[in-house]
XYZ file of N, CA and C in Angstrom:
846
model
N 96.119 95.398 382.984
C 95.507 94.069 382.978
C 94.923 93.720 384.344
N 95.666 94.080 385.391
C 95.165 93.801 386.734
C 93.862 94.544 386.977
N 93.808 95.797 386.544
C 92.596 96.586 386.724
C 91.416 96.004 385.963
N 91.689 95.514 384.754
C 90.620 94.911 383.956
C 90.076 93.653 384.619
N 90.978 92.816 385.115
C 90.525 91.596 385.789
C 89.788 91.921 387.093
N 90.245 92.942 387.789
C 89.557 93.344 389.019
C 88.131 93.784 388.712
N 87.964 94.541 387.612
C 86.632 95.010 387.227
C 85.738 93.858 386.788
N 86.346 92.752 386.400
C 85.572 91.558 386.032
C 85.343 90.637 387.225
N 85.665 91.131 388.417
C 85.499 90.351 389.654
C 86.338 89.075 389.621
N 87.562 89.186 389.083
C 88.504 88.077 389.047
C 89.808 88.503 389.730
N 89.761 88.714 391.064
C 90.942 89.223 391.757
C 92.143 88.278 391.708
N 91.897 86.966 391.599
C 93.028 86.029 391.532
C 93.866 86.283 390.287
N 93.183 86.544 389.146
C 93.899 86.843 387.912
C 94.588 88.199 388.014
N 93.921 89.161 388.646
C 94.531 90.477 388.841
C 95.822 90.348 389.641
N 95.786 89.488 390.642
C 96.950 89.273 391.503
C 98.132 88.731 390.701
N 97.862 87.836 389.767
C 98.926 87.255 388.941
C 99.635 88.340 388.128
N 98.851 89.251 387.541
C 99.435 90.309 386.728
C 100.224 91.291 387.582
N 99.723 91.564 388.788
C 100.461 92.448 389.701
C 101.816 91.847 390.059
N 101.808 90.551 390.334
C 103.062 89.878 390.700
C 104.042 89.857 389.535
N 103.525 89.724 388.304
C 104.394 89.783 387.131
C 105.051 91.157 387.021
N 104.246 92.194 387.240
C 104.768 93.560 387.146
C 105.788 93.833 388.243
N 105.516 93.354 389.442
C 106.421 93.598 390.568
C 107.713 92.787 390.450
N 107.659 91.674 389.745
C 108.882 90.896 389.504
C 109.836 91.683 388.609
N 109.262 92.484 387.709
C 110.074 93.315 386.817
C 110.521 94.588 387.529
N 109.600 95.185 388.262
C 109.884 96.445 388.956
C 109.269 96.401 390.356
N 110.027 95.962 391.340
C 109.498 95.812 392.708
C 109.005 97.111 393.340
N 109.378 98.260 392.767
C 108.976 99.544 393.338
C 107.792 100.175 392.597
N 107.185 99.431 391.690
C 106.091 99.970 390.896
C 104.873 100.237 391.786
N 104.562 101.523 391.993
C 103.491 101.902 392.915
C 102.127 101.475 392.390
N 101.924 101.608 391.080
C 100.644 101.217 390.496
C 100.377 99.731 390.706
N 101.406 98.915 390.536
C 101.248 97.470 390.722
C 100.946 97.143 392.183
N 101.618 97.844 393.101
C 101.351 97.629 394.526
C 99.916 98.006 394.881
N 99.471 99.114 394.306
C 98.117 99.603 394.551
C 97.077 98.597 394.056
N 97.268 98.132 392.819
C 96.332 97.161 392.258
C 96.368 95.842 393.046
N 97.550 95.456 393.498
C 97.652 94.214 394.273
C 96.916 94.360 395.603
N 97.032 95.521 396.223
C 96.322 95.760 397.480
C 94.818 95.616 397.281
N 94.298 96.193 396.197
C 92.862 96.110 395.931
C 92.430 94.667 395.667
N 93.272 93.918 394.954
C 92.954 92.511 394.689
C 92.926 91.706 395.988
N 93.904 91.929 396.848
C 93.961 91.216 398.128
C 92.754 91.558 399.002
N 92.360 92.815 399.008
C 91.205 93.213 399.811
C 89.921 92.598 399.264
N 89.815 92.525 397.936
C 88.651 91.879 397.328
C 88.567 90.415 397.752
N 89.727 89.790 397.946
C 89.787 88.388 398.365
C 89.695 88.237 399.895
N 89.489 89.366 400.588
C 89.356 89.398 402.050
C 90.626 88.942 402.767
N 91.758 89.160 402.115
C 93.048 88.903 402.754
C 93.480 90.211 403.410
N 92.777 90.506 404.516
C 92.830 91.839 405.117
C 94.225 92.275 405.545
N 94.936 91.453 406.282
C 96.236 91.867 406.813
C 97.196 92.268 405.705
N 97.301 91.417 404.675
C 98.196 91.711 403.556
C 97.698 92.920 402.756
N 96.394 92.929 402.525
C 95.801 93.975 401.699
C 95.933 95.358 402.297
N 95.595 95.483 403.590
C 95.665 96.811 404.205
C 97.109 97.286 404.352
N 98.018 96.374 404.602
C 99.422 96.767 404.710
C 99.934 97.302 403.377
N 99.597 96.611 402.290
C 100.049 97.050 400.969
C 99.290 98.291 400.510
N 98.101 98.501 401.030
C 97.301 99.674 400.682
C 98.010 100.972 401.082
N 98.912 100.857 402.050
C 99.669 102.032 402.480
C 100.580 102.558 401.370
N 100.801 101.760 400.326
C 101.656 102.199 399.215
C 101.075 103.414 398.505
N 99.777 103.691 398.686
C 99.167 104.865 398.055
C 99.862 106.146 398.489
N 100.482 106.119 399.664
C 101.137 107.320 400.181
C 102.441 107.639 399.431
N 102.860 106.734 398.537
C 104.048 106.987 397.720
C 103.695 107.617 396.377
N 102.400 107.803 396.107
C 101.988 108.436 394.861
C 102.372 109.916 394.866
N 102.676 110.450 393.691
C 103.091 111.845 393.577
C 101.985 112.793 394.028
N 100.747 112.372 393.877
C 99.613 113.236 394.219
C 99.251 113.177 395.701
N 99.948 112.345 396.470
C 99.581 112.148 397.871
C 99.917 113.379 398.714
N 98.995 113.747 399.592
C 99.193 114.873 400.501
C 99.188 114.346 401.932
N 100.348 114.338 402.576
C 100.449 113.795 403.932
C 100.449 114.893 405.000
N 99.985 116.085 404.612
C 99.886 117.216 405.542
C 101.257 117.519 406.160
N 102.234 117.761 405.274
C 103.613 117.972 405.705
C 103.766 119.173 406.632
N 102.867 120.135 406.512
C 103.006 121.322 407.354
C 102.685 121.036 408.820
N 102.058 119.913 409.086
C 101.751 119.536 410.472
C 102.946 118.760 411.026
N 103.679 119.376 411.897
C 104.926 118.783 412.384
C 104.653 117.858 413.585
N 104.171 116.683 413.258
C 103.945 115.663 414.276
C 104.062 114.300 413.614
N 104.357 113.252 414.372
C 104.554 111.923 413.786
C 103.247 111.266 413.357
N 103.385 110.263 412.495
C 102.220 109.455 412.119
C 101.784 108.619 413.313
N 100.499 108.585 413.551
C 99.965 107.883 414.721
C 100.157 106.385 414.590
N 100.626 105.749 415.690
C 100.817 104.297 415.708
C 99.765 103.596 416.559
N 98.749 104.318 416.984
C 97.682 103.726 417.781
C 97.867 103.854 419.278
N 98.986 104.433 419.699
C 99.246 104.572 421.134
C 98.429 105.731 421.715
N 98.381 105.829 423.034
C 97.635 106.895 423.706
C 98.223 108.257 423.353
N 97.353 109.190 422.978
C 97.795 110.548 422.665
C 96.795 111.539 423.255
N 97.268 112.754 423.402
C 96.381 113.803 423.908
C 95.524 114.385 422.779
N 96.177 114.756 421.655
C 95.451 115.402 420.552
C 95.833 114.740 419.227
N 94.867 114.106 418.583
C 95.083 113.371 417.335
C 94.447 114.122 416.173
N 95.183 114.187 415.050
C 94.688 114.811 413.818
C 94.438 113.706 412.794
N 93.191 113.565 412.364
C 92.818 112.603 411.325
C 92.419 113.404 410.093
N 92.978 113.065 408.943
C 92.593 113.810 407.743
C 92.001 112.897 406.681
N 91.001 113.421 405.978
C 90.351 112.674 404.919
C 91.250 112.523 403.706
N 90.794 111.706 402.766
C 91.568 111.461 401.545
C 90.657 110.906 400.469
N 91.103 111.020 399.234
C 90.397 110.495 398.073
C 89.033 111.165 397.952
N 87.974 110.451 397.621
C 86.663 111.063 397.404
C 85.794 111.057 398.649
N 84.626 111.698 398.547
C 83.732 111.765 399.705
C 83.220 110.368 400.087
N 82.998 109.513 399.087
C 82.568 108.146 399.389
C 83.622 107.385 400.163
N 84.891 107.619 399.808
C 85.989 106.959 400.522
C 86.052 107.440 401.974
N 85.828 108.737 402.182
C 85.859 109.253 403.545
C 84.747 108.632 404.389
N 83.574 108.475 403.789
C 82.475 107.818 404.501
C 82.819 106.363 404.790
N 83.379 105.669 403.810
C 83.732 104.263 403.985
C 84.781 104.089 405.080
N 85.839 104.900 405.024
C 86.910 104.773 406.010
C 86.479 105.231 407.402
N 85.410 106.002 407.479
C 84.889 106.429 408.781
C 84.378 105.247 409.596
N 84.280 104.068 408.960
C 83.830 102.875 409.671
C 84.741 102.516 410.836
N 85.991 102.972 410.774
C 86.923 102.668 411.857
C 87.017 103.769 412.906
N 86.327 104.869 412.720
C 86.381 105.952 413.703
C 85.904 105.529 415.092
N 84.902 104.630 415.203
C 84.493 104.214 416.553
C 85.601 103.503 417.338
N 86.635 103.035 416.630
C 87.727 102.332 417.299
C 88.771 103.287 417.864
N 88.662 104.559 417.491
C 89.614 105.563 417.978
C 89.155 106.013 419.371
N 89.620 105.314 420.387
C 89.158 105.588 421.754
C 90.277 106.059 422.680
N 91.503 106.053 422.221
C 92.623 106.395 423.105
C 93.286 107.724 422.736
N 92.472 108.656 422.234
C 92.914 110.040 422.021
C 91.973 110.939 422.818
N 92.540 111.753 423.691
C 91.708 112.611 424.535
C 90.971 113.663 423.708
N 91.642 114.146 422.665
C 91.040 115.124 421.764
C 91.268 114.675 420.332
N 90.276 114.913 419.484
C 90.402 114.548 418.070
C 89.992 115.732 417.202
N 90.840 116.070 416.264
C 90.486 116.995 415.189
C 90.442 116.187 413.909
N 89.346 116.277 413.178
C 89.213 115.504 411.941
C 88.894 116.448 410.787
N 89.665 116.316 409.730
C 89.517 117.141 408.534
C 88.849 116.309 407.441
N 87.692 116.754 406.978
C 86.946 116.009 405.957
C 86.385 116.978 404.926
N 85.882 116.422 403.830
C 85.218 117.208 402.800
C 84.008 117.916 403.404
N 83.694 119.095 402.886
C 82.588 119.855 403.473
C 81.250 119.137 403.399
N 81.089 118.214 402.435
C 79.849 117.451 402.351
C 79.723 116.417 403.465
N 80.848 116.094 404.089
C 80.875 115.044 405.118
C 80.764 115.632 406.530
N 80.970 116.930 406.654
C 81.062 117.577 407.968
C 79.862 117.303 408.858
N 78.650 117.505 408.342
C 77.468 117.435 409.209
C 77.252 116.054 409.809
N 77.504 114.992 409.052
C 77.285 113.647 409.588
C 78.358 113.277 410.599
N 79.592 113.748 410.407
C 80.642 113.488 411.389
C 80.352 114.268 412.672
N 79.901 115.513 412.538
C 79.557 116.302 413.721
C 78.408 115.685 414.496
N 77.415 115.170 413.778
C 76.269 114.553 414.445
C 76.675 113.294 415.203
N 77.641 112.557 414.649
C 78.083 111.305 415.268
C 79.093 111.546 416.374
N 79.966 112.541 416.178
C 81.023 112.842 417.155
C 80.941 114.312 417.572
N 79.924 114.663 418.368
C 79.706 116.080 418.717
C 80.850 116.707 419.505
N 81.687 115.902 420.142
C 82.778 116.444 420.941
C 84.091 116.560 420.157
N 84.100 116.116 418.899
C 85.291 116.227 418.077
C 85.305 117.578 417.367
N 86.488 118.035 417.026
C 86.658 119.250 416.243
C 86.670 118.861 414.767
N 85.642 119.245 414.033
C 85.509 118.851 412.630
C 85.788 120.061 411.746
N 86.760 119.917 410.838
C 87.176 121.023 409.977
C 87.192 120.569 408.515
N 87.305 121.535 407.601
C 87.268 121.205 406.171
C 88.575 121.494 405.447
N 89.540 122.065 406.135
C 90.849 122.275 405.524
C 91.919 122.199 406.612
N 93.133 121.941 406.170
C 94.244 121.751 407.093
C 94.410 122.952 408.026
N 94.534 122.667 409.320
C 94.729 123.720 410.317
C 95.860 123.350 411.258
N 96.649 124.331 411.631
C 97.712 124.108 412.599
C 97.112 123.927 413.999
N 97.819 123.163 414.836
C 97.340 122.942 416.195
C 98.368 122.202 417.020
N 98.036 121.937 418.260
C 98.961 121.251 419.170
C 98.792 119.740 419.074
N 98.949 119.206 417.871
C 98.707 117.783 417.631
C 99.900 116.934 418.081
N 99.600 115.814 418.690
C 100.637 114.863 419.077
C 100.926 113.858 417.969
N 99.935 113.628 417.107
C 100.103 112.656 416.018
C 99.052 112.932 414.951
N 99.316 112.432 413.739
C 98.383 112.580 412.626
C 98.276 111.248 411.892
N 97.150 111.071 411.192
C 96.970 109.834 410.423
C 95.911 110.065 409.343
N 96.152 109.582 408.113
C 95.103 109.642 407.092
C 93.993 108.655 407.455
N 92.758 109.016 407.174
C 91.628 108.211 407.622
C 91.676 106.785 407.065
N 92.208 106.621 405.837
C 92.290 105.280 405.258
C 93.281 104.380 405.961
N 94.271 104.968 406.632
C 95.279 104.169 407.329
C 94.766 103.580 408.643
N 93.591 104.021 409.087
C 92.992 103.393 410.262
C 92.704 101.921 409.974
N 92.447 101.607 408.702
C 92.171 100.215 408.323
C 93.400 99.348 408.564
N 94.573 99.846 408.192
C 95.797 99.082 408.413
C 96.116 98.994 409.898
N 95.797 100.036 410.635
C 96.057 100.055 412.073
C 95.220 99.011 412.797
N 93.944 98.913 412.397
C 93.030 97.996 413.082
C 92.781 96.703 412.312
N 93.201 96.673 411.058
C 93.105 95.482 410.201
C 91.666 94.977 410.030
N 90.704 95.886 409.995
C 89.329 95.444 409.774
C 88.442 96.634 409.448
N 87.261 96.327 408.919
C 86.187 97.290 408.802
C 85.226 97.036 409.952
N 84.574 98.076 410.400
C 83.506 97.929 411.383
C 82.216 97.685 410.610
N 81.645 96.509 410.694
C 80.493 96.150 409.876
C 79.162 96.672 410.403
N 79.135 97.131 411.657
C 77.898 97.669 412.211
C 77.673 99.090 411.703
N 76.439 99.588 411.816
C 76.164 100.989 411.478
C 77.051 101.867 412.351
N 77.668 102.860 411.748
C 78.664 103.626 412.498
C 78.492 105.137 412.409
N 77.558 105.618 411.606
C 77.270 107.042 411.565
C 75.828 107.286 411.997
N 75.612 108.365 412.728
C 74.312 108.626 413.346
C 73.742 109.952 412.849
N 72.797 109.909 411.924
C 72.200 111.153 411.442
C 71.367 111.823 412.535
N 71.149 113.109 412.379
C 70.341 113.878 413.322
C 68.924 113.304 413.382
N 68.451 112.875 414.551
C 67.106 112.276 414.660
C 65.994 113.200 414.163
N 66.175 114.498 414.357
C 65.161 115.441 413.897
C 65.087 115.478 412.378
N 66.234 115.324 411.722
C 66.241 115.302 410.255
C 65.667 113.990 409.732
N 65.906 112.907 410.438
C 65.294 111.623 410.054
C 63.774 111.743 410.132
N 63.301 112.346 411.212
C 61.859 112.550 411.390
C 61.295 113.419 410.274
N 62.021 114.477 409.911
C 61.588 115.362 408.825
C 61.419 114.592 407.525
N 62.406 113.780 407.176
C 62.341 113.055 405.907
C 61.254 111.985 405.919
N 61.030 111.367 407.058
C 59.950 110.388 407.125
C 58.612 111.075 406.885
N 58.433 112.254 407.427
C 57.193 112.995 407.210
C 57.032 113.390 405.746
N 58.142 113.787 405.119
C 58.086 114.134 403.702
C 57.745 112.916 402.848
N 58.289 111.775 403.204
C 57.993 110.543 402.473
C 56.519 110.156 402.617
N 55.982 110.346 403.795
C 54.587 109.993 404.039
C 53.632 110.840 403.206
N 54.066 112.033 402.827
C 53.244 112.892 401.967
C 53.136 112.330 400.548
N 54.102 111.481 400.183
C 54.152 110.959 398.816
C 53.286 109.731 398.614
N 52.991 109.015 399.683
C 52.222 107.783 399.551
C 52.485 106.843 400.702
N 52.092 105.612 400.512
C 52.217 104.613 401.565
C 53.590 103.947 401.566
N 53.986 103.475 402.732
C 55.228 102.696 402.862
C 55.043 101.346 402.168
N 56.141 100.648 401.814
C 57.539 100.997 402.082
C 58.070 102.080 401.150
N 59.072 102.818 401.671
C 59.688 103.921 400.944
C 61.086 103.504 400.484
N 61.372 103.773 399.213
C 62.640 103.340 398.616
C 63.345 104.531 397.971
N 64.614 104.750 398.322
C 65.441 105.785 397.697
C 66.203 105.169 396.527
N 66.295 105.897 395.417
C 66.884 105.358 394.192
C 68.014 106.235 393.655
N 69.042 105.610 393.093
C 70.046 106.289 392.281
C 70.256 105.474 391.008
N 70.763 106.130 389.972
C 70.973 105.409 388.711
C 72.259 105.819 387.991
N 72.951 106.807 388.506
C 74.179 107.258 387.852
C 75.293 107.336 388.886
N 76.464 106.770 388.540
C 77.570 106.771 389.488
C 78.871 107.211 388.848
N 79.622 108.030 389.551
C 80.923 108.457 389.066
C 80.860 109.609 388.080
N 82.035 109.921 387.550
C 82.204 110.969 386.557
C 82.876 110.361 385.326
N 83.121 111.167 384.308
C 83.781 110.654 383.102
C 85.131 110.044 383.450
N 85.835 110.668 384.408
C 87.162 110.183 384.791
C 87.117 108.939 385.662
N 85.929 108.599 386.184
C 85.814 107.420 387.066
C 84.792 106.416 386.525
N 84.788 106.288 385.182
C 84.017 105.241 384.505
C 82.508 105.349 384.729
N 81.958 106.530 384.549
C 80.528 106.718 384.765
C 79.694 105.777 383.894
N 80.176 105.501 382.681
C 79.394 104.651 381.778
C 79.283 103.213 382.275
N 80.242 102.773 383.070
C 80.220 101.405 383.594
C 79.474 101.295 384.928
N 79.129 102.426 385.492
C 78.527 102.430 386.827
C 77.111 102.991 386.821
N 76.519 103.095 385.647
C 75.229 103.763 385.538
C 74.239 102.940 384.732
N 72.973 103.226 384.956
C 71.890 102.620 384.185
C 70.916 103.734 383.813
N 69.936 103.407 383.014
C 68.882 104.365 382.698
C 67.881 104.405 383.849
N 67.392 105.583 384.168
C 66.379 105.684 385.217
C 65.134 104.885 384.838
N 64.915 104.703 383.533
C 63.752 103.928 383.084
C 63.825 102.473 383.542
N 65.056 101.973 383.757
C 65.219 100.586 384.214
C 64.684 100.392 385.623
N 64.495 101.491 386.342
C 63.997 101.414 387.720
C 62.475 101.489 387.797
N 61.804 101.569 386.647
C 60.349 101.733 386.631
C 59.608 100.633 387.390
N 60.007 99.350 387.274
C 59.286 98.329 388.051
C 59.318 98.584 389.561
N 60.417 99.138 390.038
C 60.509 99.464 391.464
C 59.606 100.651 391.779
N 59.614 101.658 390.893
C 58.774 102.836 391.112
C 57.291 102.482 391.051
N 56.948 101.487 390.238
C 55.551 101.064 390.138
C 55.098 100.294 391.379
N 56.036 99.648 392.046
C 55.679 98.780 393.177
C 55.756 99.478 394.527
N 56.597 100.524 394.634
C 56.824 101.167 395.932
C 56.753 102.692 395.800
N 56.666 103.345 396.950
C 56.762 104.807 396.967
C 58.240 105.165 396.945
N 58.671 105.778 395.859
C 60.107 106.005 395.655
C 60.453 107.485 395.669
N 61.717 107.755 395.984
C 62.227 109.119 396.018
C 63.647 109.101 395.463
N 64.039 110.184 394.816
C 65.378 110.259 394.236
C 66.429 110.550 395.296
N 67.561 109.848 395.178
C 68.754 110.156 395.970
C 69.917 110.451 395.032
N 69.586 110.695 393.755
C 70.596 110.885 392.717
C 71.128 112.307 392.695
N 72.453 112.457 392.817
C 73.040 113.787 392.769
C 72.872 114.391 391.382
N 72.790 115.703 391.330
C 72.539 116.412 390.073
C 73.860 116.756 389.403
N 74.408 115.846 388.628
C 75.702 116.093 387.990
C 75.583 116.982 386.765
N 74.408 116.989 386.146
C 74.176 117.861 384.988
C 72.667 117.987 384.766
N 72.232 118.971 383.988
C 70.792 119.182 383.776
C 70.077 117.973 383.189
N 70.787 117.164 382.415
C 70.157 115.999 381.801
C 69.684 115.004 382.856
N 70.464 114.852 383.925
C 70.080 113.942 385.002
C 68.784 114.412 385.639
N 68.682 115.703 385.866
C 67.466 116.263 386.454
C 66.279 116.097 385.515
N 66.531 116.254 384.227
C 65.465 116.082 383.239
C 64.970 114.636 383.231
N 65.907 113.681 383.322
C 65.525 112.265 383.374
C 64.655 111.974 384.587
N 65.017 112.559 385.700
C 64.243 112.342 386.928
C 62.816 112.862 386.782
N 62.708 114.076 386.252
C 61.389 114.691 386.089
C 60.540 113.875 385.117
N 61.131 113.475 383.998
C 60.392 112.703 382.998
C 59.948 111.353 383.539
N 60.729 110.797 384.457
C 60.372 109.501 385.054
C 59.318 109.653 386.143
N 59.020 110.898 386.536
C 58.024 111.120 387.581
C 58.525 110.764 388.964
N 59.837 110.844 389.155
C 60.440 110.479 390.446
C 60.615 111.736 391.293
N 60.073 111.730 392.479
C 60.094 112.912 393.346
C 61.470 113.108 393.975
N 61.849 114.378 394.154
C 63.061 114.736 394.892
C 62.653 115.675 396.017
N 63.098 115.382 397.229
C 62.705 116.206 398.373
C 63.456 117.528 398.396
N 64.788 117.483 398.260
C 65.589 118.710 398.189
C 66.962 118.366 397.621
N 67.770 119.385 397.365
C 69.094 119.165 396.780
C 70.099 118.619 397.784
N 69.892 118.894 399.067
C 70.838 118.444 400.089
C 70.840 116.922 400.225
N 69.688 116.302 400.235
C 69.612 114.857 400.504
C 69.993 114.007 399.302
N 70.224 114.617 398.140
C 70.660 113.841 396.975
C 72.171 113.936 396.791
N 72.868 114.428 397.808
C 74.321 114.452 397.750
C 74.949 115.783 398.076
N 74.135 116.830 398.183
C 74.683 118.129 398.532
C 75.248 118.169 399.931
N 74.629 117.396 400.827
C 75.078 117.282 402.217
C 74.859 115.835 402.627
N 75.934 115.113 402.906
C 75.794 113.682 403.191
C 75.153 113.415 404.543
N 75.130 114.411 405.424
C 74.373 114.267 406.661
C 72.883 114.220 406.365
N 72.448 115.049 405.414
C 71.042 115.039 405.002
C 70.706 113.742 404.260
N 71.624 113.295 403.409
C 71.365 112.034 402.710
C 71.297 110.872 403.693
N 72.152 110.890 404.693
C 72.135 109.842 405.715
C 70.792 109.834 406.439
N 70.250 111.023 406.722
C 68.950 111.114 407.387
C 67.840 110.576 406.489
N 67.913 110.885 405.185
C 66.928 110.357 404.243
C 66.967 108.841 404.223
N 68.169 108.271 404.127
C 68.283 106.814 404.051
C 67.805 106.143 405.336
N 68.063 106.783 406.467
C 67.590 106.235 407.737
C 66.071 106.274 407.813
N 65.454 107.224 407.102
C 63.996 107.350 407.097
C 63.341 106.386 406.117
N 64.100 105.934 405.106
C 63.558 105.024 404.093
C 63.565 103.580 404.588
N 62.795 102.753 403.896
C 62.781 101.321 404.209
C 63.839 100.562 403.427
N 64.307 101.158 402.338
C 65.361 100.515 401.543
C 65.995 101.543 400.620
N 67.222 101.229 400.191
C 67.947 102.045 399.222
C 68.369 101.132 398.078
N 68.079 101.530 396.855
C 68.524 100.793 395.666
C 69.444 101.739 394.902
N 70.693 101.344 394.733
C 71.681 102.279 394.184
C 72.699 101.601 393.282
N 73.231 102.384 392.360
C 74.378 101.947 391.572
C 75.636 102.233 392.391
N 76.802 102.007 391.759
C 78.074 102.200 392.472
C 78.403 103.692 392.574
N 78.056 104.272 393.696
C 78.353 105.669 393.955
C 78.365 105.897 395.471
N 78.543 107.131 395.882
C 78.690 107.454 397.301
C 77.512 106.970 398.137
N 76.328 106.926 397.533
C 75.137 106.497 398.270
C 75.306 105.114 398.888
N 76.082 104.234 398.242
C 76.328 102.897 398.800
C 76.963 103.013 400.179
N 77.971 103.874 400.291
C 78.691 104.036 401.546
C 77.822 104.711 402.608
N 77.071 105.726 402.198
C 76.234 106.447 403.152
C 75.138 105.529 403.699
N 74.498 104.777 402.811
C 73.438 103.876 403.244
C 73.969 102.804 404.194
N 75.120 102.233 403.852
C 75.716 101.234 404.726
C 76.121 101.808 406.065
N 76.592 103.060 406.049
C 77.074 103.692 407.276
C 75.979 103.893 408.306
N 74.728 104.069 407.838
C 73.621 104.259 408.773
C 72.806 102.988 408.977
N 73.259 101.883 408.359
C 72.573 100.609 408.552
C 71.291 100.455 407.777
N 71.135 101.220 406.674
C 69.928 101.085 405.856
C 69.977 99.808 405.038
N 68.818 99.204 404.812
C 68.766 98.029 403.941
C 69.096 98.497 402.531
N 70.165 97.940 401.970
C 70.713 98.475 400.728
C 70.880 97.397 399.673
N 70.452 97.720 398.462
C 70.634 96.844 397.310
C 71.525 97.593 396.312
N 72.767 97.171 396.161
C 73.714 97.838 395.282
C 73.852 97.073 393.977
N 73.683 97.764 392.872
C 73.815 97.155 391.549
C 75.264 97.278 391.105
N 75.957 96.162 391.080
C 77.389 96.150 390.781
C 77.593 95.631 389.363
N 78.167 96.492 388.513
C 78.380 96.110 387.116
C 79.667 95.360 386.927
């Protein structure tokens, strides 16, 4: 019930159901998780981020047990290990707090391989890896827990795509027509993450395509998506910038004048580079 109310943008009602569940079972992890999301939706940051830590009690949680070092408390350290979690969009979103990590002399950060290039471009002196590695770490922390540590999101643009790649994409866009240039997506999520509730028909974007020079930023989840794009006459520059490499997508968005997207990773990438973004929230 809490999840249903949250999806209806009624976090106050979601909160009531969470509290009912927790009154019956104070240790219910699902109820704590849903309550954290409701509190964050209501911008009750301190309470929300603290309760968000309950995700680490889930059976599926991986806290990198093989790394024998304590969880970071924000104090000065020589070598800090930050590890990604959840989906690639979540890693991009939680990266908003990376600029606040200033009191570690060395940082090793483990992220999804699609996220590597944009993190390397932004933090060239950090060690960026794609799987757990042993090392002389003084402390470790999941990237999402930086929010609880700092109790905020960084609202400014926080990821820096390669300037040469931005220049490349701007040149490619100029070959298509006159500015302004708009990147489009129309499908979000997978079957397991409510794709039907987060997607529209590419045909619904026709008024935008008729008014502006548009390019696809839609990842190729199946051949049908590619067929829809071709039938709509929407150009795609390459497979990397539509989600194959989020550093390339970040460069594309930085080169565009606007991004129009459904609820998918593109929302986080566009926001991370400060692109003007219009997100269609169902």
